[in-house]
CSV table of C-alpha atoms in Angstrom, one decimal:
chain,number,residue,atom,x,y,z
A,185,UNK,CA,-7.7,-10.3,4.0
A,186,UNK,CA,-11.1,-11.2,2.8
A,187,UNK,CA,-11.9,-9.3,-0.3
A,188,UNK,CA,-9.9,-7.4,-2.9
A,189,UNK,CA,-10.7,-4.8,-5.5
A,190,UNK,CA,-11.1,-6.0,-9.1
A,191,UNK,CA,-8.0,-6.9,-11.1
A,192,UNK,CA,-7.0,-4.7,-14.0
A,193,UNK,CA,-5.4,-6.2,-17.1
A,194,UNK,CA,-2.0,-5.4,-18.6
A,195,UNK,CA,-3.2,-2.1,-19.9
A,196,UNK,CA,-3.9,-0.8,-16.4
A,197,UNK,CA,-7.4,0.4,-17.5
A,198,UNK,CA,-9.0,-0.1,-14.0
A,199,UNK,CA,-10.5,3.4,-13.7
A,200,UNK,CA,-11.6,2.7,-10.1
A,201,UNK,CA,-8.0,3.4,-9.1
A,202,UNK,CA,-8.8,7.1,-9.6
A,203,UNK,CA,-12.2,7.2,-7.9
A,204,UNK,CA,-11.8,9.3,-4.6
A,205,UNK,CA,-11.1,7.0,-1.7
A,206,UNK,CA,-9.6,4.2,-3.7
A,207,UNK,CA,-5.9,3.2,-3.1
A,208,UNK,CA,-4.1,4.4,-6.2
A,209,UNK,CA,-0.4,4.2,-5.4
A,210,UNK,CA,2.0,2.7,-2.9
A,211,UNK,CA,5.3,4.2,-1.8
A,212,UNK,CA,8.1,3.1,0.4
A,213,UNK,CA,10.5,5.4,2.3
A,214,UNK,CA,13.8,3.6,2.9
A,215,UNK,CA,17.3,4.6,4.2
A,216,UNK,CA,19.3,3.0,1.4
A,217,UNK,CA,17.6,3.8,-1.9
A,218,UNK,CA,20.1,1.9,-4.1
A,219,UNK,CA,20.1,-1.2,-2.0
A,220,UNK,CA,16.3,-1.1,-1.7
A,221,UNK,CA,15.9,-0.8,-5.5
A,222,UNK,CA,18.2,-3.8,-5.9
A,223,UNK,CA,16.1,-5.9,-3.5
A,224,UNK,CA,12.8,-5.2,-5.2
A,225,UNK,CA,14.2,-5.3,-8.6
A,226,UNK,CA,15.4,-8.8,-8.0
A,227,UNK,CA,12.2,-9.9,-6.3
A,228,UNK,CA,9.6,-8.4,-8.7
A,229,UNK,CA,11.5,-7.6,-11.8
A,230,UNK,CA,11.1,-3.9,-11.3
A,231,UNK,CA,13.1,-1.3,-13.1
A,232,UNK,CA,13.4,2.3,-11.9
A,233,UNK,CA,13.3,5.9,-13.2
A,234,UNK,CA,13.6,9.2,-11.2
A,235,UNK,CA,10.4,10.7,-9.8
A,236,UNK,CA,9.5,14.0,-8.1
A,237,UNK,CA,12.2,15.0,-5.6
A,238,UNK,CA,10.1,17.2,-3.2
A,239,UNK,CA,10.7,14.9,-0.2
A,240,UNK,CA,14.2,13.9,-1.3
A,241,UNK,CA,15.6,11.3,-3.7
A,242,UNK,CA,12.7,9.3,-5.1
A,243,UNK,CA,12.3,6.7,-7.9
A,244,UNK,CA,9.3,5.1,-9.6
A,245,UNK,CA,9.3,1.4,-10.0
A,246,UNK,CA,8.3,0.2,-13.5
A,247,UNK,CA,7.1,-3.3,-14.6
A,248,UNK,CA,7.3,-3.7,-18.4
A,249,UNK,CA,7.5,0.0,-18.7
A,250,UNK,CA,4.4,0.8,-16.5
A,251,UNK,CA,4.6,2.5,-13.1
A,252,UNK,CA,3.6,0.3,-10.2
A,253,UNK,CA,5.1,1.8,-7.0
A,254,UNK,CA,7.5,4.4,-5.6
A,255,UNK,CA,10.6,4.2,-3.4
A,256,UNK,CA,12.0,7.3,-1.7
A,257,UNK,CA,15.0,7.9,0.6
A,258,UNK,CA,14.6,9.1,4.1
A,259,UNK,CA,16.8,12.1,5.2
A,260,UNK,CA,20.1,11.0,6.8
A,261,UNK,CA,19.8,10.6,10.6
A,262,UNK,CA,16.0,10.4,10.5
A,263,UNK,CA,15.0,7.2,12.4
A,264,UNK,CA,11.5,7.0,11.0
A,265,UNK,CA,9.7,3.7,10.4
A,266,UNK,CA,10.6,2.1,7.1
A,267,UNK,CA,7.2,1.1,5.7
A,268,UNK,CA,5.0,0.8,2.6
A,269,UNK,CA,2.4,3.5,2.5
A,270,UNK,CA,-0.8,3.4,0.4
A,271,UNK,CA,-2.1,6.6,-1.2
A,272,UNK,CA,-5.9,7.2,-1.5
A,273,UNK,CA,-7.2,9.0,-4.5
A,274,UNK,CA,-8.7,12.5,-4.1
A,275,UNK,CA,-10.2,15.1,-6.4
A,276,UNK,CA,-9.1,17.9,-4.1
A,277,UNK,CA,-6.3,17.1,-1.6
A,278,UNK,CA,-6.7,20.4,0.2
A,279,UNK,CA,-10.3,19.6,0.9
A,280,UNK,CA,-9.4,16.1,2.0
A,281,UNK,CA,-6.8,17.5,4.4
A,282,UNK,CA,-9.5,19.4,6.1
A,283,UNK,CA,-11.7,16.3,6.3
A,284,UNK,CA,-8.8,14.3,7.8
A,285,UNK,CA,-8.3,16.8,10.5
A,286,UNK,CA,-12.0,17.2,11.3
A,287,UNK,CA,-12.3,13.5,11.7
A,288,UNK,CA,-9.5,13.2,14.2
A,289,UNK,CA,-6.6,12.4,11.9
A,290,UNK,CA,-3.3,14.3,11.6
A,291,UNK,CA,-1.8,15.8,8.5
A,292,UNK,CA,2.0,15.4,8.8
A,293,UNK,CA,3.3,16.6,5.3
A,294,UNK,CA,1.5,18.8,2.8
A,295,UNK,CA,-0.6,19.4,1.0
A,296,UNK,CA,2.1,20.1,-1.6
A,297,UNK,CA,2.8,19.8,-5.3
A,298,UNK,CA,4.9,17.0,-6.6
A,299,UNK,CA,6.1,18.8,-9.7
A,300,UNK,CA,3.7,18.3,-12.6
A,301,UNK,CA,2.8,14.8,-11.3
A,302,UNK,CA,0.1,15.9,-8.9
A,303,UNK,CA,-0.6,17.1,-5.4
A,304,UNK,CA,-0.2,15.0,-2.2
A,305,UNK,CA,-0.2,14.8,1.5
A,306,UNK,CA,0.9,12.3,4.2
A,307,UNK,CA,-1.3,11.8,7.2
A,308,UNK,CA,-2.2,9.4,10.0
A,309,UNK,CA,-5.5,8.2,11.2
A,310,UNK,CA,-6.7,8.4,14.8
A,311,UNK,CA,-4.9,5.1,15.6
A,312,UNK,CA,-1.6,6.4,14.3
A,313,UNK,CA,-1.5,4.5,11.0
A,314,UNK,CA,0.2,6.5,8.2
A,315,UNK,CA,-1.4,6.9,4.8
A,316,UNK,CA,-1.1,9.2,1.8
A,317,UNK,CA,-3.5,11.1,-0.3
A,318,UNK,CA,-2.9,11.7,-4.1
A,319,UNK,CA,-4.6,14.2,-6.4
A,320,UNK,CA,-3.5,13.1,-9.8
A,321,UNK,CA,-2.3,15.4,-12.6
A,322,UNK,CA,0.3,14.0,-15.0
A,323,UNK,CA,0.8,10.9,-12.8
A,324,UNK,CA,-2.4,8.9,-12.4
A,325,UNK,CA,-1.0,6.3,-10.0
A,326,UNK,CA,-0.5,2.6,-10.4
A,327,UNK,CA,-0.7,1.9,-14.2
A,328,UNK,CA,-1.1,-1.9,-14.1
A,329,UNK,CA,-2.5,-4.4,-11.6
A,330,UNK,CA,-3.5,-8.1,-11.6
A,331,UNK,CA,-0.1,-9.4,-12.7
A,332,UNK,CA,2.9,-10.6,-10.6
A,333,UNK,CA,4.9,-7.7,-9.1
A,334,UNK,CA,1.9,-5.3,-8.8
A,335,UNK,CA,-0.1,-4.2,-5.7
A,336,UNK,CA,-3.0,-6.5,-5.1
A,337,UNK,CA,-4.6,-5.2,-1.8
A,338,UNK,CA,-4.1,-2.9,1.1
A,339,UNK,CA,-5.0,-3.8,4.7
A,340,UNK,CA,-4.9,-1.8,7.8
A,341,UNK,CA,-3.7,-3.7,10.9
A,342,UNK,CA,-5.0,-2.0,14.0
A,343,UNK,CA,-6.4,-2.6,17.5
A,344,UNK,CA,-10.1,-2.8,16.7
A,345,UNK,CA,-11.5,-2.5,13.2
A,346,UNK,CA,-14.8,-0.7,13.6
A,347,UNK,CA,-13.7,2.5,15.2
A,348,UNK,CA,-10.8,3.2,12.8
A,349,UNK,CA,-13.0,2.2,9.8
A,350,UNK,CA,-15.4,4.9,10.8
A,351,UNK,CA,-12.6,7.5,10.3
A,352,UNK,CA,-12.2,6.4,6.7
A,353,UNK,CA,-15.9,6.3,6.1
A,354,UNK,CA,-16.3,9.8,7.3
A,355,UNK,CA,-13.2,11.4,5.8
A,356,UNK,CA,-13.2,9.6,2.4
A,357,UNK,CA,-16.8,8.5,1.9
A,358,UNK,CA,-16.2,4.8,2.1
A,359,UNK,CA,-18.9,2.4,3.1
A,360,UNK,CA,-17.9,-0.4,5.4
A,361,UNK,CA,-18.9,-4.0,5.6
A,362,UNK,CA,-18.2,-6.3,8.5
A,363,UNK,CA,-17.2,-9.9,7.8
A,364,UNK,CA,-18.5,-11.8,10.8
A,365,UNK,CA,-18.5,-15.2,9.2
A,366,UNK,CA,-14.7,-15.4,9.5
A,367,UNK,CA,-14.8,-15.1,13.3
A,368,UNK,CA,-12.3,-12.2,13.1
A,369,UNK,CA,-12.5,-8.5,13.7
A,370,UNK,CA,-12.5,-7.6,10.1
A,371,UNK,CA,-14.1,-4.8,8.0
A,372,UNK,CA,-13.8,-4.1,4.3
A,373,UNK,CA,-14.0,-0.5,2.9
A,374,UNK,CA,-16.0,-0.1,-0.3
A,375,UNK,CA,-16.1,2.6,-3.0
A,376,UNK,CA,-19.2,2.4,-5.3
A,377,UNK,CA,-20.1,-0.9,-3.8
A,378,UNK,CA,-16.6,-2.4,-4.6
A,379,UNK,CA,-14.2,-3.5,-1.9
A,380,UNK,CA,-11.0,-1.5,-2.0
A,381,UNK,CA,-9.2,-2.1,1.3
A,382,UNK,CA,-9.5,-4.1,4.5
A,383,UNK,CA,-9.2,-3.2,8.2
A,384,UNK,CA,-8.2,-6.0,10.6
A,385,UNK,CA,-8.4,-5.6,14.3
A,386,UNK,CA,-5.8,-7.7,16.2
A,387,UNK,CA,-6.2,-6.3,19.7
A,388,UNK,CA,-2.8,-6.3,21.5
A,389,UNK,CA,-1.3,-8.7,19.0
A,390,UNK,CA,0.4,-6.0,16.9
A,391,UNK,CA,4.0,-6.8,15.9
A,392,UNK,CA,6.6,-5.8,18.6
A,393,UNK,CA,7.6,-2.2,18.3
A,394,UNK,CA,4.9,-1.5,15.7
A,395,UNK,CA,1.7,0.4,16.2
A,396,UNK,CA,-1.3,0.3,13.8
A,397,UNK,CA,0.0,0.3,10.2
A,398,UNK,CA,-1.0,-0.4,6.6
A,399,UNK,CA,0.2,-3.5,4.8
A,400,UNK,CA,0.5,-3.8,1.0
A,401,UNK,CA,-0.1,-7.1,-0.7
A,402,UNK,CA,1.9,-7.8,-3.9
A,403,UNK,CA,0.8,-10.3,-6.5
A,404,UNK,CA,3.1,-13.2,-7.2
A,405,UNK,CA,2.8,-16.3,-9.5
A,406,UNK,CA,4.4,-18.6,-6.9
A,407,UNK,CA,4.3,-17.5,-3.3
A,408,UNK,CA,6.6,-20.2,-2.0
A,409,UNK,CA,9.3,-19.4,-4.6
A,410,UNK,CA,8.9,-15.6,-3.8
A,411,UNK,CA,9.4,-16.3,-0.1
A,412,UNK,CA,12.6,-18.2,-0.9
A,413,UNK,CA,13.8,-15.2,-3.0
A,414,UNK,CA,13.0,-12.8,-0.2
A,415,UNK,CA,15.2,-14.8,2.2
A,416,UNK,CA,17.9,-15.2,-0.4
A,417,UNK,CA,18.0,-11.4,-1.0
A,418,UNK,CA,18.5,-10.7,2.7
A,419,UNK,CA,14.8,-10.1,3.7
A,420,UNK,CA,12.9,-12.0,6.4
A,421,UNK,CA,9.9,-14.3,6.5
A,422,UNK,CA,7.6,-13.1,9.2
A,423,UNK,CA,4.7,-15.5,8.6
A,424,UNK,CA,5.1,-18.5,6.3
A,425,UNK,CA,2.8,-19.5,3.5
A,426,UNK,CA,-0.8,-20.1,4.5
A,427,UNK,CA,-4.1,-20.4,2.7
A,428,UNK,CA,-6.0,-17.1,2.8
A,429,UNK,CA,-9.4,-16.0,1.5
A,430,UNK,CA,-8.0,-14.9,-1.9
A,431,UNK,CA,-5.2,-17.4,-2.2
A,432,UNK,CA,-1.9,-18.4,-0.7
A,433,UNK,CA,-0.4,-15.6,1.4
A,434,UNK,CA,2.9,-15.0,3.2
A,435,UNK,CA,4.1,-12.0,5.3
A,436,UNK,CA,7.7,-10.9,4.8
A,437,UNK,CA,10.0,-7.9,5.3
A,438,UNK,CA,12.7,-6.4,3.2
A,439,UNK,CA,16.3,-5.8,4.2
A,440,UNK,CA,15.4,-2.7,6.2
A,441,UNK,CA,12.4,-4.3,7.9
A,442,UNK,CA,9.6,-2.9,5.8
A,443,UNK,CA,6.7,-5.4,6.1
A,444,UNK,CA,4.6,-6.5,3.0
A,445,UNK,CA,2.6,-9.5,2.0
A,446,UNK,CA,2.9,-11.8,-1.0
A,447,UNK,CA,-0.3,-13.2,-2.6
A,448,UNK,CA,-0.7,-16.1,-5.0
A,449,UNK,CA,-4.2,-16.2,-6.4
A,450,UNK,CA,-5.8,-19.5,-7.3
A,451,UNK,CA,-6.0,-20.3,-11.0
A,452,UNK,CA,-8.9,-19.0,-13.1
């Protein structure tokens, strides 16, 4: 992780969240909805309310009454990967579906209406990483960022950065910027000149049993304490606390194995 989008305040007035191509929402599909709510509620202080049920039981996570993320329940017997999925904003999800297909991606679900909330699809890029697309109506997406318990950054972990980044550039209109000074295979995706996501190439060093995938970073006030809470709640610590480009970072997983990162930004 090298750059992040700007931080909205408590009022969630970061309008870039709704510019096409910008990550505007994150959602987790889990096997046990109630136990997963319990885990994240204890970790981040989230509360939950019912959301659209088009894909099965689904809840929206709230922080101080504002929506920050979603958690859904996978159908019984479906052994699909349990993972956090970022949604990219679109003004026309049907047109975006066509762009995804024409650029070598695959549309797996939708486009479909999510009640009065908006219109969505689930897709995968040419490397197989799953992402969503959201066309907002009543539900605009993440309502607050920049405070503990909110999404801070999304990063695609894949084989090589440049090739996959080209897909997002072509399908969503991002511009890309390589970060050669780090000595890593890393590209940032930009909207209106502003970094909104990262693409990190790791060659064959992907986690065992996992292909290319997106990782969501969540803000925390004390990453070491958050890591201890993850372990105490039955999650796993995958990579201990280290100094990153934006602050102190740790990679963890919840009780069902969904990977996510914790970010503690430096003061100021």
